């Protein structure tokens, strides 16, 4: 039989159960035998004692009323005795005597001693075997009777009863053990099926295991396995998505550059060639931007917190980002509105990183809206933190894609606008390094809003 | 040959379109899945080049929808995903070919020729009709073994005729195969191209069917 586990003392469940049940059955069998032997011995003793008493009283009655004819009667009585091989009519010996103990009559094998025993039961061990003895004295004290019976035969009777009791049990035991064995095997078969199901699975198959055929006791295991499978599935799916997204973002600009190069080489038309060349240039620009963003993330990834954090002026950083967008080449067509609370807006961190985060959010807002839309840059000062938001009144983001925003290389908005899906990932990382977080969502009036929440007030939260 | 290009990336789409137009294909370019499905439903294309990662409706869904409606347009899938599983999903969803980015323009064109050939149930890459040969790979034509030089439009027109050698081609069908959306169609340009082809290939190679269109002269007549 296949063992369930090779680990040390935890052996096959099947064997353990079978051994335990086997021992229990054996013990039960022995106990029943012993108990039944004891009981039937006791019963036999009482029965035989009753027999002795009856016989004793009978003899006494015969003697009392027939003293005159005791002579011939004694000879007749002496022939009355049981057989050696009959348990239920065992050899019976008796002595009948007068009050002084002198013997009037006795059975053939009865001793020839005077009958002087105390009127009660007693056991006498003789060389010929053990005997149960009863002495009876007549009420007037003139006659005595002693009756005795072989104990060995009584024991044989007890043993016979006990054997008869045990015998069916002994017969049933193997059947019982066999039944238990098959029942255990049957009960554990779902576990075999389960193990088989798990071991024959392909690595791609992460579907939950069937709970139905498994015994109740094993269901927590199946549930735990299923939770593990689900977690594994999610991790794999994330990994797969990331790889697919990354491949798309990295390969598409290269594909574009390659195709445009081939067009430039093939075309004899100067306009077509020039167009292709300028497209190659923007393709390289895009790839460069992508590489820069990747390197930025790579530099941010190993950090645990901002290095060389210092007080930073949020108002100045935001104003600079807005100014750069307004005065860019070409200038941004969208209206950019800045809203700041009064007073100093001093946070703590890395001014460059916060600047990059704001620029990324602003770039996103501009990229995914039309010239007629408006972009708001806002700072809210809370009791212990700043919230920095970039909001637009553009088309917003499909709600289904919101949870994935900030994943690397994921481009959530349903738009053909150029982007590489790293902008928000960088913002999220910058926020994390500052002990803040990136929150994204659709504004009530339909636009998209991205906020850096929890930027520390001028003093650092942790030194 | 009219091709539908479905690619959301501006630079790449622009490059593929320019490259295919240089190869005398009429190219319609759309940038999302919904537009692609609409274009494929409304027009007849000789082939479709389909990107997988598209806004609004991804390429695989477009493909499935297309095949569900029994549309047999040959589809070449373009994608950055190069795993075995992705390829299997792409092909099993009804793609005829699978190209991974970045790819070679020449390879893409060869794939287009292959799927078009297969769709037209043609085994022989070289098209032959009554002594006139046309090789879509080299774009070289010949009459009785002598090479004939053709302009881009003339080549495209001859390719259309020789791909449907037994069919009557209406004026609208011919124009659709020559011009992409937004391309200006001069009123008698078709007649001019046919005139040129007749001069180069023999005056009775292309017959006019009055009021209906044009066809290649069949062997029997």
XYZ file of C-alpha atoms in Angstrom:
684
model
C 0.000 0.000 0.000
C 1.194 3.478 -0.790
C 2.105 5.484 2.265
C 0.632 8.930 2.518
C 3.556 10.688 3.922
C 7.183 9.853 4.136
C 7.703 12.397 6.888
C 9.014 10.660 10.008
C 6.476 9.312 12.449
C 3.416 10.605 10.646
C 2.777 7.384 8.812
C -0.087 6.261 6.717
C -3.373 7.383 8.178
C -4.817 4.124 6.960
C -2.325 1.996 8.858
C -2.711 4.002 12.011
C -6.464 3.659 11.939
C -6.299 -0.009 11.109
C -3.774 -0.763 13.858
C -5.781 1.169 16.435
C -9.031 -0.489 15.479
C -7.341 -3.920 15.367
C -5.911 -3.539 18.854
C -9.233 -2.253 20.171
C -11.064 -5.254 18.721
C -8.515 -7.656 20.189
C -8.752 -6.037 23.635
C -12.516 -6.128 23.472
C -12.334 -9.779 22.539
C -10.006 -10.668 25.411
C -12.001 -8.644 27.900
C -15.278 -10.161 26.783
C -13.778 -13.645 27.078
C -12.383 -13.044 30.533
C -15.519 -11.299 31.761
C -17.769 -13.998 30.377
C -15.545 -16.696 31.931
C -15.742 -14.978 35.274
C -19.468 -14.457 35.018
C -20.288 -17.951 33.899
C -17.939 -19.359 36.564
C -19.815 -17.367 39.127
C -23.179 -18.429 37.747
C -22.082 -22.067 37.601
C -20.889 -21.850 41.202
C -24.250 -20.479 42.334
C -26.117 -23.080 40.319
C -24.005 -25.894 41.714
C -24.209 -24.490 45.226
C -27.973 -24.531 44.837
C -27.729 -28.085 43.583
C -25.601 -29.067 46.564
C -28.015 -27.448 49.006
C -30.986 -29.155 47.417
C -29.244 -32.492 47.370
C -28.087 -32.018 50.980
C -31.600 -31.139 52.182
C -33.072 -34.019 50.220
C -30.659 -36.455 51.803
C -31.356 -34.915 55.171
C -35.157 -35.353 54.678
C -34.684 -38.941 53.645
C -32.488 -39.718 56.664
C -34.643 -37.917 59.246
C -37.858 -39.771 58.491
C -36.403 -43.195 57.767
C -33.829 -43.870 60.446
C -35.182 -47.402 60.784
C -34.543 -48.259 57.161
C -31.273 -46.448 56.917
C -29.357 -49.661 56.446
C -30.661 -50.713 52.988
C -31.296 -47.075 51.988
C -27.649 -46.210 52.603
C -26.579 -48.917 50.210
C -29.015 -47.590 47.555
C -27.961 -44.014 48.111
C -24.315 -44.945 47.825
C -24.895 -45.883 44.139
C -26.199 -42.406 43.306
C -23.443 -40.365 41.679
C -22.956 -38.535 38.466
C -20.608 -39.252 35.604
C -17.029 -37.977 35.273
C -17.521 -36.628 31.746
C -20.881 -34.931 32.222
C -20.463 -31.356 33.215
C -24.163 -30.937 33.974
C -24.433 -34.023 36.092
C -20.996 -34.077 37.739
C -19.836 -36.753 40.180
C -21.472 -36.210 43.496
C -20.158 -37.636 46.758
C -21.930 -37.592 50.066
C -21.608 -38.730 53.693
C -24.511 -39.155 56.045
C -23.795 -39.334 59.707
C -25.199 -38.915 63.137
C -24.827 -35.864 65.320
C -21.554 -37.176 66.769
C -20.064 -37.576 63.289
C -20.264 -41.364 63.000
C -21.106 -42.336 59.425
C -24.394 -43.992 58.610
C -23.919 -44.088 54.809
C -21.578 -42.667 52.164
C -21.047 -42.743 48.451
C -18.344 -44.943 47.060
C -15.568 -42.379 46.745
C -16.509 -40.286 49.742
C -13.909 -40.247 52.507
C -14.444 -42.458 55.490
C -13.860 -39.687 58.004
C -16.444 -38.621 60.566
C -18.831 -35.982 59.305
C -17.888 -33.041 61.515
C -17.665 -29.984 59.221
C -19.175 -26.588 60.031
C -22.578 -26.384 58.392
C -21.590 -24.157 55.422
C -19.941 -24.274 51.997
C -16.204 -24.793 51.706
C -13.629 -25.760 49.125
C -11.456 -28.755 49.831
C -8.323 -29.474 47.851
C -7.649 -33.199 47.694
C -5.018 -35.067 45.756
C -7.803 -36.351 43.519
C -8.948 -32.827 42.705
C -10.674 -29.855 44.241
C -14.105 -30.260 45.690
C -16.891 -27.975 46.738
C -18.317 -29.180 50.001
C -21.574 -28.399 51.854
C -22.253 -29.565 55.401
C -25.847 -29.683 56.566
C -27.008 -30.359 60.144
C -30.616 -31.349 60.944
C -32.573 -28.854 63.040
C -32.508 -31.141 66.113
C -28.781 -31.796 65.568
C -29.154 -35.565 65.401
C -28.007 -36.001 61.813
C -25.302 -34.576 59.615
C -24.965 -34.652 55.862
C -21.951 -33.627 53.738
C -22.308 -33.294 50.002
C -19.373 -32.536 47.691
C -18.908 -31.974 43.993
C -15.806 -31.677 41.771
C -14.773 -28.054 41.175
C -12.732 -28.950 38.085
C -15.880 -29.916 36.289
C -17.479 -26.700 37.320
C -14.536 -24.796 35.860
C -14.876 -26.784 32.682
C -18.512 -25.700 32.475
C -17.540 -22.057 32.977
C -14.878 -22.340 30.301
C -17.363 -23.901 27.928
C -19.830 -21.038 28.410
C -17.056 -18.459 27.986
C -15.803 -20.153 24.838
C -19.260 -20.199 23.367
C -19.587 -16.496 24.078
C -16.220 -15.645 22.558
C -16.473 -17.913 19.572
C -18.829 -15.709 17.462
C -16.697 -12.690 18.337
C -13.568 -14.488 17.147
C -15.389 -15.378 13.963
C -16.648 -11.850 13.387
C -13.345 -10.094 14.187
C -11.565 -10.716 10.870
C -14.714 -9.697 9.011
C -14.940 -6.597 11.172
C -11.311 -5.672 10.521
C -11.762 -6.300 6.816
C -14.878 -4.126 6.790
C -13.060 -1.361 8.629
C -10.140 -1.637 6.236
C -12.366 -1.252 3.198
C -14.346 1.519 4.800
C -11.151 3.444 5.575
C -9.913 2.852 2.054
C -13.192 4.045 0.663
C -13.235 7.016 2.994
C -9.731 8.039 1.992
C -10.193 7.508 -1.722
C -11.285 11.148 -2.287
C -7.906 12.160 -0.857
C -6.214 9.899 -3.407
C -8.316 11.488 -6.116
C -7.406 14.923 -4.797
C -3.693 14.103 -4.731
C -3.962 12.722 -8.204
C -5.803 15.817 -9.404
C -3.108 18.077 -7.958
C -0.160 16.036 -9.203
C -1.413 15.628 -12.763
C -2.171 19.316 -13.202
C -0.286 21.387 -15.729
C 1.343 24.526 -14.287
C -1.137 26.667 -16.249
C -4.121 25.001 -14.658
C -4.870 27.015 -11.536
C -8.599 26.331 -11.451
C -9.913 25.661 -7.931
C -10.012 22.049 -6.753
C -13.341 20.249 -6.490
C -14.633 20.459 -2.914
C -17.550 18.078 -3.272
C -16.039 14.576 -3.163
C -13.628 15.392 -0.320
C -14.564 14.341 3.250
C -15.538 17.167 5.586
C -12.306 16.800 7.557
C -10.190 17.480 4.487
C -12.207 20.432 3.241
C -10.183 23.051 5.150
C -7.131 21.695 3.329
C -8.847 21.981 -0.030
C -10.060 25.473 0.836
C -6.522 26.491 1.804
C -5.158 24.975 -1.398
C -7.765 26.829 -3.393
C -6.866 30.104 -1.715
C -3.228 29.457 -2.551
C -4.135 28.630 -6.148
C -6.157 31.828 -6.411
C -3.290 33.910 -5.016
C -0.879 32.193 -7.359
C -3.244 32.838 -10.234
C -3.455 36.535 -9.420
C 0.316 36.809 -9.152
C 0.815 35.013 -12.442
C -1.854 37.117 -14.100
C -0.172 40.317 -12.849
C 3.156 39.045 -14.068
C 1.689 38.135 -17.440
C -0.024 41.489 -17.756
C 3.136 43.321 -16.808
C 5.182 41.396 -19.359
C 2.594 41.985 -22.058
C 2.295 45.691 -21.262
C 6.062 46.134 -21.032
C 6.584 44.285 -24.319
C 4.021 46.532 -25.977
C 5.528 49.759 -24.671
C 9.111 48.781 -25.404
C 8.639 47.140 -28.783
C 6.137 49.474 -30.401
C 8.472 52.502 -30.703
C 11.215 50.212 -32.010
C 8.825 48.707 -34.545
C 7.806 52.210 -35.620
C 11.411 53.326 -36.028
C 12.251 50.225 -38.036
C 9.257 50.533 -40.359
C 9.801 54.259 -40.874
C 13.467 53.615 -41.671
C 12.491 51.069 -44.305
C 9.991 53.515 -45.767
C 12.667 56.228 -45.933
C 15.055 53.874 -47.650
C 12.523 52.640 -50.202
C 10.887 55.881 -51.176
C 12.144 57.919 -54.106
C 9.752 60.710 -53.203
C 11.486 63.404 -51.140
C 8.304 64.381 -49.250
C 7.649 60.803 -48.190
C 11.272 60.348 -47.200
C 11.381 63.568 -45.160
C 8.186 62.645 -43.394
C 9.542 59.208 -42.555
C 12.788 60.711 -41.262
C 10.968 63.150 -38.997
C 8.843 60.263 -37.759
C 12.020 58.335 -36.961
C 13.166 61.326 -34.965
C 10.003 61.437 -32.882
C 10.213 57.677 -32.489
C 13.698 58.013 -31.067
C 12.475 60.858 -28.825
C 9.749 58.619 -27.516
C 12.094 55.737 -26.937
C 14.489 58.116 -25.172
C 11.713 59.377 -22.928
C 10.758 55.788 -22.175
C 14.325 54.876 -21.291
C 14.563 57.956 -19.045
C 11.388 57.023 -17.221
C 12.601 53.453 -16.821
C 15.936 54.612 -15.437
C 14.147 56.983 -13.082
C 12.035 54.121 -11.754
C 15.111 51.923 -11.500
C 16.813 54.581 -9.388
C 13.734 55.055 -7.191
C 13.075 51.351 -6.713
C 15.859 50.448 -4.270
C 15.299 53.553 -2.089
C 13.543 53.158 1.231
C 12.965 56.861 1.791
C 13.952 60.133 0.247
C 17.679 60.756 0.385
C 18.734 64.197 1.646
C 15.196 65.304 2.408
C 14.886 69.017 3.040
C 12.102 71.569 3.453
C 10.518 72.191 0.062
C 8.219 74.942 -1.133
C 5.232 73.272 -2.783
C 3.939 76.566 -4.172
C 7.199 77.183 -6.006
C 7.334 73.634 -7.386
C 3.759 73.741 -8.671
C 4.107 77.228 -10.103
C 7.260 76.154 -11.910
C 5.574 73.091 -13.392
C 2.568 75.149 -14.509
C 4.822 77.832 -15.955
C 6.852 75.277 -17.863
C 3.670 73.858 -19.404
C 2.280 77.308 -20.323
C 5.513 78.521 -21.833
C 6.548 75.241 -23.402
C 7.321 74.723 -27.051
C 4.635 74.485 -28.260
C 2.707 76.046 -25.348
C -0.080 73.972 -23.858
C -3.502 74.889 -25.235
C -5.467 73.895 -22.133
C -6.175 76.503 -19.472
C -4.165 75.797 -16.335
C -5.568 77.190 -13.093
C -3.541 77.133 -9.877
C -5.278 77.267 -6.513
C -3.249 77.551 -3.324
C -4.294 78.224 0.262
C -2.840 81.359 1.854
C 0.448 81.221 3.705
C 3.607 79.198 3.293
C 3.269 75.703 1.826
C 6.406 74.083 3.129
C 6.641 70.315 2.999
C 9.567 68.012 3.579
C 11.193 65.847 0.951
C 12.981 65.982 -2.372
C 12.012 68.992 -4.487
C 13.182 67.374 -7.735
C 11.135 64.221 -7.194
C 7.990 66.140 -6.235
C 8.589 68.288 -9.316
C 8.817 65.190 -11.526
C 5.641 63.777 -10.003
C 3.724 67.011 -10.594
C 5.018 67.265 -14.160
C 3.952 63.687 -14.862
C 0.448 64.354 -13.519
C 0.252 67.598 -15.484
C 1.532 65.885 -18.662
C -1.105 63.194 -18.257
C -3.892 65.733 -17.768
C -2.798 67.624 -20.860
C -2.239 64.528 -22.963
C -5.663 63.097 -22.291
C -7.734 66.264 -22.654
C -8.574 68.560 -25.537
C -7.427 72.177 -25.933
C -10.817 73.490 -24.758
C -10.509 71.703 -21.403
C -9.153 73.107 -18.160
C -6.565 71.668 -15.786
C -6.533 72.651 -12.095
C -3.461 72.469 -9.896
C -4.514 72.527 -6.263
C -2.940 72.305 -2.835
C -5.004 71.656 0.275
C -3.382 72.071 3.679
C -4.773 69.652 6.240
C -4.026 69.462 9.969
C -0.935 67.336 9.513
C -0.463 66.875 5.785
C -0.806 68.461 2.363
C -2.891 67.134 -0.471
C -1.690 68.039 -3.906
C -4.120 67.458 -6.786
C -4.140 67.719 -10.554
C -7.699 67.689 -11.868
C -9.144 68.130 -15.347
C -12.603 68.319 -16.868
C -11.821 65.936 -19.693
C -13.453 62.580 -20.410
C -12.108 60.841 -17.281
C -11.105 57.210 -17.010
C -13.313 54.127 -17.445
C -14.045 53.027 -13.853
C -12.972 49.462 -14.610
C -9.411 50.557 -15.307
C -9.038 52.701 -12.148
C -7.601 49.948 -9.939
C -4.840 49.236 -12.425
C -3.691 52.835 -12.821
C -0.202 53.178 -11.452
C 0.782 49.693 -12.588
C 3.894 49.892 -14.661
C 3.327 50.109 -18.394
C -0.422 50.101 -17.919
C -2.248 52.723 -19.949
C -5.697 53.125 -18.535
C -7.366 55.781 -20.576
C -9.218 54.728 -23.674
C -7.399 57.014 -25.956
C -4.866 56.881 -28.702
C -2.815 59.559 -26.991
C 0.864 58.739 -26.742
C 2.159 57.650 -23.384
C 4.177 54.834 -21.967
C 2.275 53.863 -18.865
C 5.148 54.723 -16.535
C 4.139 58.272 -15.523
C 1.705 57.313 -12.788
C 3.942 54.484 -11.628
C 6.697 57.025 -11.016
C 4.267 59.356 -9.227
C 3.105 56.496 -7.025
C 6.708 55.613 -6.168
C 7.599 59.236 -5.380
C 4.531 59.469 -3.138
C 5.517 56.267 -1.369
C 9.032 57.540 -0.719
C 7.551 60.665 0.874
C 5.247 58.630 3.088
C 2.326 59.812 0.976
C 0.090 57.989 -1.478
C -1.277 58.467 -4.976
C -5.058 58.529 -5.243
C -6.766 58.502 -8.612
C -10.397 58.727 -9.580
C -12.993 60.448 -11.654
C -14.171 63.845 -10.444
C -17.890 64.373 -9.892
C -18.187 66.518 -13.008
C -16.582 63.800 -15.131
C -12.920 64.746 -15.287
C -9.961 62.836 -13.939
C -8.284 63.733 -10.673
C -4.969 62.458 -9.348
C -3.812 63.472 -5.860
C -0.700 63.102 -3.774
C -2.225 62.642 -0.329
C -0.377 62.830 2.942
C 2.651 64.926 2.011
C 4.274 65.840 5.333
C 4.098 69.354 6.793
C 7.422 71.167 7.172
C 8.790 68.839 9.863
C 9.730 65.326 8.797
C 7.503 62.599 10.187
C 10.513 60.444 10.914
C 14.018 61.767 11.361
C -5.444 45.562 -53.276
C -7.120 47.322 -50.416
C -5.826 46.789 -46.907
C -7.300 47.773 -43.548
C -4.617 48.755 -41.066
C -5.653 48.739 -37.405
C -2.919 50.220 -35.216
C -3.327 52.666 -32.348
C 0.264 53.833 -32.298
C 0.608 56.958 -34.385
C 4.214 56.487 -35.441
C 3.966 52.816 -36.249
C 0.634 53.133 -38.062
C 1.946 56.008 -40.116
C 5.042 53.976 -41.055
C 3.137 50.857 -42.065
C 0.692 52.873 -44.118
C 3.494 54.719 -45.908
C 5.341 51.450 -46.556
C 2.287 49.664 -47.945
C 1.359 52.641 -50.098
C 4.860 52.552 -51.568
C 4.047 48.928 -52.448
C 0.925 50.155 -54.306
C -1.619 49.012 -51.745
C -4.624 51.167 -50.937
C -4.485 51.452 -47.155
C -7.255 52.517 -44.780
C -5.960 53.194 -41.287
C -8.118 53.113 -38.135
C -6.880 53.424 -34.574
C -9.348 51.580 -32.383
C -11.163 48.260 -32.282
C -14.682 49.590 -32.778
C -13.699 51.524 -35.887
C -11.920 48.455 -37.189
C -14.998 46.298 -36.820
C -17.168 48.909 -38.494
C -14.750 49.273 -41.418
C -14.486 45.516 -41.872
C -18.266 45.176 -41.820
C -18.947 48.037 -44.213
C -16.190 47.490 -46.777
C -14.508 44.599 -48.442
C -10.761 44.362 -47.846
C -8.225 42.029 -49.355
C -6.458 41.798 -46.013
C -6.451 43.321 -42.558
C -3.429 44.095 -40.410
C -4.593 44.030 -36.825
C -2.797 45.160 -33.680
C -3.800 43.325 -30.468
C -3.546 46.125 -27.927
C -6.226 48.553 -29.069
C -8.410 51.098 -27.287
C -12.162 50.461 -26.935
C -12.016 46.859 -28.135
C -8.910 44.726 -28.241
C -7.734 43.014 -31.408
C -8.629 39.493 -30.259
C -12.236 40.560 -29.621
C -12.377 42.236 -33.040
C -11.087 39.041 -34.603
C -13.567 36.821 -32.765
C -16.485 39.096 -33.616
C -15.384 39.167 -37.247
C -15.113 35.383 -37.560
C -18.378 34.905 -35.703
C -20.093 36.832 -38.475
C -18.400 34.590 -40.995
C -16.229 37.357 -42.363
C -13.316 35.690 -44.168
C -11.069 38.699 -44.633
C -7.480 37.474 -44.171
C -6.086 38.894 -40.928
C -2.438 39.352 -40.009
C -2.055 40.020 -36.314
C 0.648 42.444 -35.215
C 1.634 42.320 -31.619
C 4.346 42.935 -29.090
C 3.347 39.814 -27.183
C 5.501 36.964 -28.327
C 4.701 34.135 -25.935
C 3.515 30.799 -27.228
C 0.160 31.229 -25.485
C -0.433 34.626 -27.075
C 0.309 33.209 -30.515
C -1.995 30.266 -29.954
C -4.797 32.528 -28.755
C -4.276 34.815 -31.742
C -4.329 32.047 -34.327
C -7.196 30.199 -32.651
C -9.259 33.366 -32.620
C -9.104 33.401 -36.394
C -5.851 35.088 -37.363
C -4.130 33.890 -40.533
C -0.686 35.062 -39.540
C 1.123 36.351 -36.520
C 3.908 38.960 -36.634
C 5.811 40.129 -33.589
C 6.983 43.733 -33.243
C 9.437 44.911 -34.379
C 9.079 43.341 -37.791
C 10.383 43.824 -41.296
C 8.220 45.665 -43.802
C 9.269 43.182 -46.493
C 8.139 40.313 -44.283
C 4.804 41.980 -43.649
C 4.282 42.428 -47.398
C 5.187 38.787 -48.061
C 2.629 37.755 -45.438
C 0.002 39.931 -47.119
C 0.737 38.309 -50.489
C 0.546 34.871 -48.899
C -2.803 35.414 -47.160
C -4.280 37.071 -50.255
C -3.124 34.155 -52.393
C -4.651 31.696 -50.001
C -7.913 33.642 -49.785
C -8.136 33.632 -53.609
C -7.405 29.906 -53.622
C -4.300 30.474 -55.728
C -1.311 28.200 -55.246
C 1.049 29.758 -57.762
C 2.683 33.003 -56.534
C 3.187 34.114 -60.180
C -0.074 35.237 -61.785
C -0.444 34.213 -65.455
C -3.224 35.032 -67.900
C -3.038 34.705 -71.675
C 0.694 35.259 -71.956
C 0.736 38.096 -69.430
C 2.611 37.383 -66.197
C 2.573 39.364 -62.972
C 4.781 38.656 -59.978
C 3.318 40.339 -56.865
C 6.588 39.835 -54.984
C 8.812 41.753 -57.415
C 5.901 43.746 -58.925
C 7.285 42.854 -62.383
C 4.972 42.199 -65.298
C 5.769 40.540 -68.581
C 4.162 39.823 -71.950
C 5.289 36.612 -73.681
C 8.485 36.630 -71.602
C 9.385 40.274 -72.301
C 9.385 42.540 -69.236
C 6.902 45.401 -69.125
C 7.327 48.327 -66.733
C 4.247 49.502 -64.867
C 3.499 52.505 -62.693
C 2.240 51.902 -59.143
C -1.430 52.413 -60.035
C -1.121 50.361 -63.215
C 0.408 47.548 -61.190
C -2.375 47.763 -58.586
C -5.037 47.697 -61.314
C -3.460 44.762 -63.160
C -3.069 42.900 -59.866
C -6.787 43.386 -59.198
C -7.727 42.036 -62.646
C -5.349 39.116 -62.518
C -6.402 38.168 -58.983
C -9.980 37.811 -60.288
C -9.297 36.544 -63.830
C -12.818 35.258 -64.486
C -14.764 38.043 -62.809
C -16.426 41.109 -64.166
C -15.023 44.036 -62.168
C -17.285 47.021 -61.752
C -15.917 50.522 -61.835
C -16.699 50.907 -58.112
C -14.901 47.684 -57.229
C -11.821 48.714 -59.173
C -11.781 52.160 -57.613
C -12.205 50.703 -54.147
C -9.213 48.490 -54.661
C -7.098 51.394 -55.960
C -7.890 54.192 -53.571
C -7.860 54.457 -49.810
C -10.282 56.703 -47.903
C -9.643 60.346 -48.468
C -7.607 59.807 -51.586
C -8.753 61.993 -54.394
C -10.158 60.047 -57.331
C -9.850 61.940 -60.620
C -12.967 61.460 -62.734
C -11.445 59.586 -65.685
C -8.305 58.251 -64.016
C -9.498 54.637 -64.246
C -9.990 54.922 -68.003
C -6.505 56.401 -68.325
C -4.899 53.498 -66.398
C -6.830 50.938 -68.428
C -5.759 52.666 -71.611
C -2.106 52.448 -70.506
C -2.460 48.756 -69.588
C -4.000 47.962 -72.977
C -1.141 49.747 -74.722
C 1.425 47.719 -72.766
C -0.322 44.321 -72.686
C -2.316 44.231 -75.913
C -5.468 46.099 -76.814
C -7.811 43.138 -76.270
C -6.342 41.972 -72.930
C -8.925 43.957 -70.988
C -12.457 44.008 -72.345
C -15.035 46.675 -71.650
C -18.467 45.355 -70.715
C -20.709 48.268 -71.556
C -22.530 49.716 -68.593
C -21.166 47.077 -66.209
C -17.390 47.381 -66.046
C -14.313 45.527 -67.222
C -12.987 41.987 -67.398
C -9.952 40.121 -68.671
C -10.487 38.425 -72.013
C -10.885 34.717 -71.377
C -8.980 32.054 -73.310
C -11.948 30.855 -75.346
C -12.635 34.171 -77.143
